[in-house]
CSV table of C-alpha atoms and ligand atoms in Angstrom, one decimal:
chain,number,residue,atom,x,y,z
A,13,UNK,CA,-39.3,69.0,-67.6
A,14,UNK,CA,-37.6,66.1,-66.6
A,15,UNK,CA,-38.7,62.2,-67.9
A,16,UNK,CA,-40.9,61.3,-65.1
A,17,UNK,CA,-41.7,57.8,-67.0
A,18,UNK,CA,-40.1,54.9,-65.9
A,19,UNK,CA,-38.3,56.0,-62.5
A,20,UNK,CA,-36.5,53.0,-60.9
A,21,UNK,CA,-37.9,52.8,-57.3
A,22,UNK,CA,-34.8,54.1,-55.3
A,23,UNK,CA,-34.1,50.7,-52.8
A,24,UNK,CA,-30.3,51.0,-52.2
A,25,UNK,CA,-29.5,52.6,-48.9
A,26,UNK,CA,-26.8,50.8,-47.4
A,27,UNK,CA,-28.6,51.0,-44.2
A,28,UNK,CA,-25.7,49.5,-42.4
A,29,UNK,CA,-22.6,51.5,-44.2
A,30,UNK,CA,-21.8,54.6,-42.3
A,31,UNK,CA,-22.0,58.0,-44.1
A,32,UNK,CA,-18.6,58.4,-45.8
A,33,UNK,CA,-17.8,61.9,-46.2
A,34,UNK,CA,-16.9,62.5,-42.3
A,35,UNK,CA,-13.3,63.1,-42.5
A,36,UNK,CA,-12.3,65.7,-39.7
A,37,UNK,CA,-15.7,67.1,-38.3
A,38,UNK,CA,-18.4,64.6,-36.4
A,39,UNK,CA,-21.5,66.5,-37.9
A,40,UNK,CA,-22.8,64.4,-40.9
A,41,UNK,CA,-22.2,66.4,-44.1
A,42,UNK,CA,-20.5,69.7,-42.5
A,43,UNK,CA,-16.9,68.2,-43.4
A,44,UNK,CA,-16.7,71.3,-46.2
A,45,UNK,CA,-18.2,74.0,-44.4
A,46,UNK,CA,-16.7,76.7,-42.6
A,47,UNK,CA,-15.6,77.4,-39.1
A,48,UNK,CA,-18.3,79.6,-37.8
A,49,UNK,CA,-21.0,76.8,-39.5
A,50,UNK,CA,-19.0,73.9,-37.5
A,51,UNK,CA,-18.8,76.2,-34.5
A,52,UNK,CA,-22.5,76.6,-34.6
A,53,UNK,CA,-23.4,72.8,-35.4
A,54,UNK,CA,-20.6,72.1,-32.2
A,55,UNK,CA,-23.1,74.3,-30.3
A,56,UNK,CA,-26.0,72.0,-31.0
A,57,UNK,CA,-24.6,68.6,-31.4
A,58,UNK,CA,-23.0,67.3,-28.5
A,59,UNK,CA,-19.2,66.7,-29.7
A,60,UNK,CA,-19.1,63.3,-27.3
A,61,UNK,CA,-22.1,61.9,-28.4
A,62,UNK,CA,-22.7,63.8,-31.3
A,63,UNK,CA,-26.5,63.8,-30.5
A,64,UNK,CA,-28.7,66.3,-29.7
A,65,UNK,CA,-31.8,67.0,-27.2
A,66,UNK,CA,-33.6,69.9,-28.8
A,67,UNK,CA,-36.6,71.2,-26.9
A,68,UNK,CA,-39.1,72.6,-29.0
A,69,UNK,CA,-41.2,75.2,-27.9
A,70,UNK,CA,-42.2,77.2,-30.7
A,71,UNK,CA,-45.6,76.1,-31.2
A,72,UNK,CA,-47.3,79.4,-30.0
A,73,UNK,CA,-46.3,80.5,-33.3
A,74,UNK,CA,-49.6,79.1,-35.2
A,75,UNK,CA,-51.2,77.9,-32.0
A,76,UNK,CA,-51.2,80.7,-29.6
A,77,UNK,CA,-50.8,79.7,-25.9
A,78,UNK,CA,-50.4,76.2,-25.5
A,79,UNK,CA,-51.4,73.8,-23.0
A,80,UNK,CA,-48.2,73.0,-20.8
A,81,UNK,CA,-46.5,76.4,-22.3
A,82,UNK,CA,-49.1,78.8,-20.7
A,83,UNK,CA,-45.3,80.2,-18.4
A,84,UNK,CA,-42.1,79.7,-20.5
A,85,UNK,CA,-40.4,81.8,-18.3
A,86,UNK,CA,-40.9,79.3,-15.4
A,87,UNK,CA,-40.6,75.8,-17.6
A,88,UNK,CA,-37.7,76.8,-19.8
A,89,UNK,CA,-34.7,77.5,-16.8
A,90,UNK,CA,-36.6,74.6,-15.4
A,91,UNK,CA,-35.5,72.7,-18.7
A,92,UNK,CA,-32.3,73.9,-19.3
A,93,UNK,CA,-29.9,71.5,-17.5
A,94,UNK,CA,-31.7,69.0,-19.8
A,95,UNK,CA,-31.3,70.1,-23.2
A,96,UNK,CA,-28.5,70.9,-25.6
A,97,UNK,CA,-30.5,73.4,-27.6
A,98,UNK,CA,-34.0,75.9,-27.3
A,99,UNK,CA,-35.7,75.8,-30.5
A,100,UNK,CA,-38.5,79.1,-30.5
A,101,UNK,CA,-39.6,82.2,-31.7
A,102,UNK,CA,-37.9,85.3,-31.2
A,103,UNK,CA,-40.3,86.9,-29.2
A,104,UNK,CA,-40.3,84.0,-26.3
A,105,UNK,CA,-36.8,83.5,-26.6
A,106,UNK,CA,-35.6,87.4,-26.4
A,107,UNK,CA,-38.8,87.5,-23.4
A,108,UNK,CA,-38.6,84.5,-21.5
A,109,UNK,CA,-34.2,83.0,-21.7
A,110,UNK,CA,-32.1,84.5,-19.7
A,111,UNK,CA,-29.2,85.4,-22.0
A,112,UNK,CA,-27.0,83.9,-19.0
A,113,UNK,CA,-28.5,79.9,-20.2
A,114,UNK,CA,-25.8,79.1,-22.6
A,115,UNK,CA,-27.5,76.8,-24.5
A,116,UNK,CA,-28.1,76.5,-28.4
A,117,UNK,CA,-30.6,78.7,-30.4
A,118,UNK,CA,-32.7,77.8,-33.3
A,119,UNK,CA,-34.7,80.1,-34.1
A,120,UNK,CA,-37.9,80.0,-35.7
A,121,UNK,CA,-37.7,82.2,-38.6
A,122,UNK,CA,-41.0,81.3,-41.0
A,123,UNK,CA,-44.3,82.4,-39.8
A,124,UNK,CA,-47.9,83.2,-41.5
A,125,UNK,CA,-50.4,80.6,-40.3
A,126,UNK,CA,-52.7,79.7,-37.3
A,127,UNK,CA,-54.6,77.2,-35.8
A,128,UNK,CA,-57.9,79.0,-37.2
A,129,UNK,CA,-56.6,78.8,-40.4
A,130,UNK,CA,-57.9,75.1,-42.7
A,131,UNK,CA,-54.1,75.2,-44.4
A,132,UNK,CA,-51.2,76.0,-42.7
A,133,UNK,CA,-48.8,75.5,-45.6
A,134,UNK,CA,-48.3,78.9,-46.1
A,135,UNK,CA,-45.4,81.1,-44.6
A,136,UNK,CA,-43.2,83.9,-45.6
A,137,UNK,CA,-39.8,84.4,-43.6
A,138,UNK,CA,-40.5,86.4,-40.5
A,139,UNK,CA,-36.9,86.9,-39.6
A,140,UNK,CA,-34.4,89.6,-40.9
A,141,UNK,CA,-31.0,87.5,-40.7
A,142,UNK,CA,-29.5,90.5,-39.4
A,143,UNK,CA,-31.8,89.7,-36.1
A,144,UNK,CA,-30.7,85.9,-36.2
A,145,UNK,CA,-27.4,87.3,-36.0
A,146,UNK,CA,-27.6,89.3,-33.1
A,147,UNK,CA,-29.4,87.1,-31.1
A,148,UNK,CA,-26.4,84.8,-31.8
A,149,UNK,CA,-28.9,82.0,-33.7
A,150,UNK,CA,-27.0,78.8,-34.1
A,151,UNK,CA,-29.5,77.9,-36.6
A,152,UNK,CA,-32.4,79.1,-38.5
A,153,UNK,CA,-35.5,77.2,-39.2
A,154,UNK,CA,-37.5,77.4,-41.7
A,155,UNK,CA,-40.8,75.1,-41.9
A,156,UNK,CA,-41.4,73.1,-45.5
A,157,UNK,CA,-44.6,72.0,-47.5
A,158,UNK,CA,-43.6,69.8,-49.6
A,159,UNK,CA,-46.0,68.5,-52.2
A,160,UNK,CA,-48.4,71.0,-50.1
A,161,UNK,CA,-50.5,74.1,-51.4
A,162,UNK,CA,-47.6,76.3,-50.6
A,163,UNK,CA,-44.6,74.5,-51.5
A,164,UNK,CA,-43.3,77.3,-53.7
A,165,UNK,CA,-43.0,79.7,-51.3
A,166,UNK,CA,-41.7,77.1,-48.4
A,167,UNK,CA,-38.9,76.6,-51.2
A,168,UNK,CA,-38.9,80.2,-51.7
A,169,UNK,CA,-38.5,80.6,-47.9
A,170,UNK,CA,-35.9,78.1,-47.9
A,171,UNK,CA,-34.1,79.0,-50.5
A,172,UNK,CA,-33.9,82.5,-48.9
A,173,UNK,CA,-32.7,81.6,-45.3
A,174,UNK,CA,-29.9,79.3,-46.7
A,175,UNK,CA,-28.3,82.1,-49.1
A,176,UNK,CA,-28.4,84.1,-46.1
A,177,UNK,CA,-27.0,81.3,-43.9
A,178,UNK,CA,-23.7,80.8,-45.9
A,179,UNK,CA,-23.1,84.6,-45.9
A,180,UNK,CA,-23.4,85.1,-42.3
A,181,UNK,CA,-22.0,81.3,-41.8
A,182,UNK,CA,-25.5,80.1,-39.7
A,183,UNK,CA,-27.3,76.9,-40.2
A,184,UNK,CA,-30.9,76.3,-41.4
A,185,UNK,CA,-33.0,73.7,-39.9
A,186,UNK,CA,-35.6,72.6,-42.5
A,187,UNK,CA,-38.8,71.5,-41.2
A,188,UNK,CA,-40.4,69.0,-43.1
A,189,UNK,CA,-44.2,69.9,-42.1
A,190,UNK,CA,-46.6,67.7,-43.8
A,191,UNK,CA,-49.4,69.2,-45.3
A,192,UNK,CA,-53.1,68.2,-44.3
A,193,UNK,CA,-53.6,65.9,-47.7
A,194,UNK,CA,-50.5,64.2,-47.4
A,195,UNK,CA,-50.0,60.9,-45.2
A,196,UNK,CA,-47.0,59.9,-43.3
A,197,UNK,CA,-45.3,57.6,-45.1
A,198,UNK,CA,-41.5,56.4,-45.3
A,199,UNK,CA,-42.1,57.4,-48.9
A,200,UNK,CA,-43.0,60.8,-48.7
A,201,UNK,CA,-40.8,61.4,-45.8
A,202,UNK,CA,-37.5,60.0,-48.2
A,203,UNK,CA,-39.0,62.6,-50.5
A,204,UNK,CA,-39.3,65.4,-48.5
A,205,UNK,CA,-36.4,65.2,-46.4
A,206,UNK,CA,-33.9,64.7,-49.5
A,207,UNK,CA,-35.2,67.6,-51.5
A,208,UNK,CA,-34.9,69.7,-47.9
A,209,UNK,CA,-31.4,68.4,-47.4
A,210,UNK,CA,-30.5,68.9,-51.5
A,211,UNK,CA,-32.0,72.7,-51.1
A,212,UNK,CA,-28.9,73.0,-48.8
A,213,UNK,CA,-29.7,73.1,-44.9
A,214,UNK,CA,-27.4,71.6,-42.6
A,215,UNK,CA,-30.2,70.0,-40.2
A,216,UNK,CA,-33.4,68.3,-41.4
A,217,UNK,CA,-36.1,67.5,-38.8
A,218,UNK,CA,-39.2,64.9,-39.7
A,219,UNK,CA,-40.8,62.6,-37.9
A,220,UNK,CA,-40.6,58.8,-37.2
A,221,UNK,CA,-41.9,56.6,-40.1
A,222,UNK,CA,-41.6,53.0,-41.6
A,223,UNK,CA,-37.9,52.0,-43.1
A,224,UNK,CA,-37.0,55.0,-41.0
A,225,UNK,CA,-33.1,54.0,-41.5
A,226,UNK,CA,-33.9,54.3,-45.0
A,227,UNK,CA,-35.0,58.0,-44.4
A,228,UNK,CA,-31.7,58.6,-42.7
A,229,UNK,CA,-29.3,56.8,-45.0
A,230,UNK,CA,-30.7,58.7,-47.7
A,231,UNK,CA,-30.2,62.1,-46.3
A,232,UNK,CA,-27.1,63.5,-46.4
A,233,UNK,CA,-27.5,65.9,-43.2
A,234,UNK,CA,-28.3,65.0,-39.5
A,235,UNK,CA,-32.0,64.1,-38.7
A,236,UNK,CA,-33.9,65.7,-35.7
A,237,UNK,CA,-36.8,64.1,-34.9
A,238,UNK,CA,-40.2,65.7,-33.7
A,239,UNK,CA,-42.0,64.1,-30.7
A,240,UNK,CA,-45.5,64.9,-32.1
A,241,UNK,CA,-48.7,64.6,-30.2
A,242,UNK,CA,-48.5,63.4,-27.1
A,243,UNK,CA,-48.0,60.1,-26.4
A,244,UNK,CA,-47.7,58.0,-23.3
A,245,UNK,CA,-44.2,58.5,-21.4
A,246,UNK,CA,-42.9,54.8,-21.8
A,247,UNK,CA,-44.3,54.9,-25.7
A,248,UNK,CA,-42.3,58.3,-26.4
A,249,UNK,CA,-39.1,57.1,-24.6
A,250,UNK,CA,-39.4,53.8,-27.1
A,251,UNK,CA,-40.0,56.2,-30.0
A,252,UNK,CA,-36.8,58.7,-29.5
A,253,UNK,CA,-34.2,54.9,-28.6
A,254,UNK,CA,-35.9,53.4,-31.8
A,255,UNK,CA,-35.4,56.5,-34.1
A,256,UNK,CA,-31.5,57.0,-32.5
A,257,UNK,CA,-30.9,53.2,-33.0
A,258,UNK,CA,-32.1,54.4,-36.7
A,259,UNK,CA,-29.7,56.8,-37.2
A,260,UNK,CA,-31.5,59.9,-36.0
A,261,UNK,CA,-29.1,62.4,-34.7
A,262,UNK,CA,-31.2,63.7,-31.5
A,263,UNK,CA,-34.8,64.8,-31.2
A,264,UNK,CA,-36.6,68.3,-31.4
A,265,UNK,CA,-39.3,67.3,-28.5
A,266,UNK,CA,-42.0,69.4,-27.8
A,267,UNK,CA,-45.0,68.4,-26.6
A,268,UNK,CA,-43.8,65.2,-25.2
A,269,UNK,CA,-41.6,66.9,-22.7
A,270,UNK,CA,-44.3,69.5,-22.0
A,271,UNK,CA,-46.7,68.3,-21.5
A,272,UNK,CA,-45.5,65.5,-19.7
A,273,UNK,CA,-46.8,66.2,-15.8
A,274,UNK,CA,-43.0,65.5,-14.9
A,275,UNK,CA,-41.4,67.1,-17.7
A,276,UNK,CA,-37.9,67.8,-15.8
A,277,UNK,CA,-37.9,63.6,-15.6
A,278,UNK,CA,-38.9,63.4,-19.2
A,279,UNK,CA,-36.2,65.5,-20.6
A,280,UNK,CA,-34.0,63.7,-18.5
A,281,UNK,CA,-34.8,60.4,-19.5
A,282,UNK,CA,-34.6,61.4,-23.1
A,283,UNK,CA,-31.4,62.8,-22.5
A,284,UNK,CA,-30.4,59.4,-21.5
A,285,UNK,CA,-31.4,57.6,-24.6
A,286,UNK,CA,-30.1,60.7,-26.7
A,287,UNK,CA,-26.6,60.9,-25.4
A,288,UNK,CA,-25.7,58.5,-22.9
A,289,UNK,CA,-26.7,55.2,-24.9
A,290,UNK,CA,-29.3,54.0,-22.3
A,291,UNK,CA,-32.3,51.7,-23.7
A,292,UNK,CA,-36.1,52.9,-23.4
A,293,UNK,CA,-36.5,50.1,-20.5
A,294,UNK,CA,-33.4,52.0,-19.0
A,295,UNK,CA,-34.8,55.6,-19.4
A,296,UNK,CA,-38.4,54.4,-18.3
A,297,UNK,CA,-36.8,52.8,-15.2
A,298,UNK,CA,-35.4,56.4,-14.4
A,299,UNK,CA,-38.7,58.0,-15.2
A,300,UNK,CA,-41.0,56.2,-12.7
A,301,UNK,CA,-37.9,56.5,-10.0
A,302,UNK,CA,-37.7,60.3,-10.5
A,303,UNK,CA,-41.6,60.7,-9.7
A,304,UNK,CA,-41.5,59.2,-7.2
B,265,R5P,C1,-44.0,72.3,-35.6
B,265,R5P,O1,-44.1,72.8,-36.6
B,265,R5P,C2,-43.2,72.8,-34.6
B,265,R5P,O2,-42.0,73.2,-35.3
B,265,R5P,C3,-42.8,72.0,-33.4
B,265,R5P,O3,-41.6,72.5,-32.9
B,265,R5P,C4,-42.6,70.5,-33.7
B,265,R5P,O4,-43.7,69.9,-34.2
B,265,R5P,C5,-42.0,69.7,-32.5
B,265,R5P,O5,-42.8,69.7,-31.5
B,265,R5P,P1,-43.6,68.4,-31.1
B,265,R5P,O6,-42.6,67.4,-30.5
B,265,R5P,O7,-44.6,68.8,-30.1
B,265,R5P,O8,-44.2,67.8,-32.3
């Protein structure tokens, strides 16, 4: 067991020194992987901007049909122009994309919990890799309790998808889930999002936090960042240009794309702050034109 007396409170981050090992490939902490890893991560992060606008619609995974996803199959080619990458289940995405969208996959491959359920910290992998494979996954992900009732098996889980990733030269996308007794603190979050990125995934998602630069500079993989509940438009457009002016590396936006009344707009005015460097006044601007 290690010597948990004493433990210097970690404080350097060199907030304002960019990642160093980046020689020869844009995605933060791919430079030693393979091809078909970098081909996959290309797929996902935009090469230009090297951002990414995931749209997140796997939430009918624990919480059934969800308001503003009642019809993927009429949102998501509505979406598609929009976004660099689907992130879902299996069943939506085999059911309601037309294999003709080319845009990224990451598939959701943990399962085991539902809205009716007091903790959902507990998941087994629902996913044979064989069937990421053949639905041409660019990533996997894999949700993560840690410091939660079930953080073994989330490691477990993890631990799992990632061996199985390097063989077969896919991604995982470790989702940092916070369990019900656990707050949302730039603490926990530097916690949880290094021991995710140490595990070995290529992508960590979390959410937006204090010293939030300090949550990126810490972790040695891109950070996605989740929308969350929803939240007025102009206060979710200043939320995704603060966390990229942070460091984030795109957003994995769910319900504050869909369930947005204009959510064509939305993903377009995020895509703005994402990749083209516009400011949340800029993107906001855009918003209220499209609508109207
Ligand atoms: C949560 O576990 C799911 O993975 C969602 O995809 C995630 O929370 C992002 O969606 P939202 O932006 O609605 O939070």
């Amino acid at each position: 067991m290690a010597d948990l007396d004493g433990l210097k409170v970690a404080k350097d981050y060199h907030v304002d020194t960019p990642f160093a090992n980046q020689q020869g490939f844009y995605v933060k902490g791919a430079n030693s992987l393979d091809w078909g890893m970098k081909k996959h991560l290309s797929n996902i992060f935009d090469p230009k901007s090297g951002n990414t606008v995931m749209f997140a619609f796997d939430h009918g995974y624990f919480m059934g049909s969800t308001a503003g996803l009642e019809r993927l199959d009429l949102l998501l080619p509505k979406l598609a122009p929009y976004v660099d990458c689907f992130m879902g289940t299996r069943g939506a995405i085999r059911a309601c994309v037309p294999p003709e969208i080319t845009k990224a996959i990451a598939l959701r491959s943990t399962s085991g919990s539902s809205m009716l359920q007091d903790d959902l910290s507990h998941e087994i992998v629902a996913v044979d890799v064989e069937d990421a494979i053949r639905m041409n996954a660019d990533c996997m992900a894999c949700q993560v309790f840690i410091g939660g009732d079930g953080q073994l098996e989330s490691i477990d889980n993890l631990s799992y998808l990632i061996n199985e990733g390097f063989r077969y030269s896919i991604p995982v996308l470790g989702v940092c889930a916070v369990g019900k007794d656990m707050a949302r603190t730039g603490r926990y979050f530097k916690l949880a999002t290094r021991i995710i990125a140490e595990m070995g995934v290529q992508i960590v998602k979390t959410y937006d936090c204090e010293d939030f630069e300090e949550v990126v500079a810490a972790c040695p993989v891109p950070i996605v960042v989740a929308g969350g509940k929803k939240l007025p438009e102009r206060d979710a457009l200043a939320m995704a240009y603060n966390v990229i002016q942070k460091g984030a590396h795109g957003v994995d936006m769910g319900r504050n794309i869909f369930q947005s009344p204009h959510p064509e707009a939305m993903a377009q005015a995020i895509r703005m702050i994402v990749h083209e460097g516009a400011t949340d006044a800029q993107a906001w601007e855009f918003f209220q034109d499209a609508i109207h």
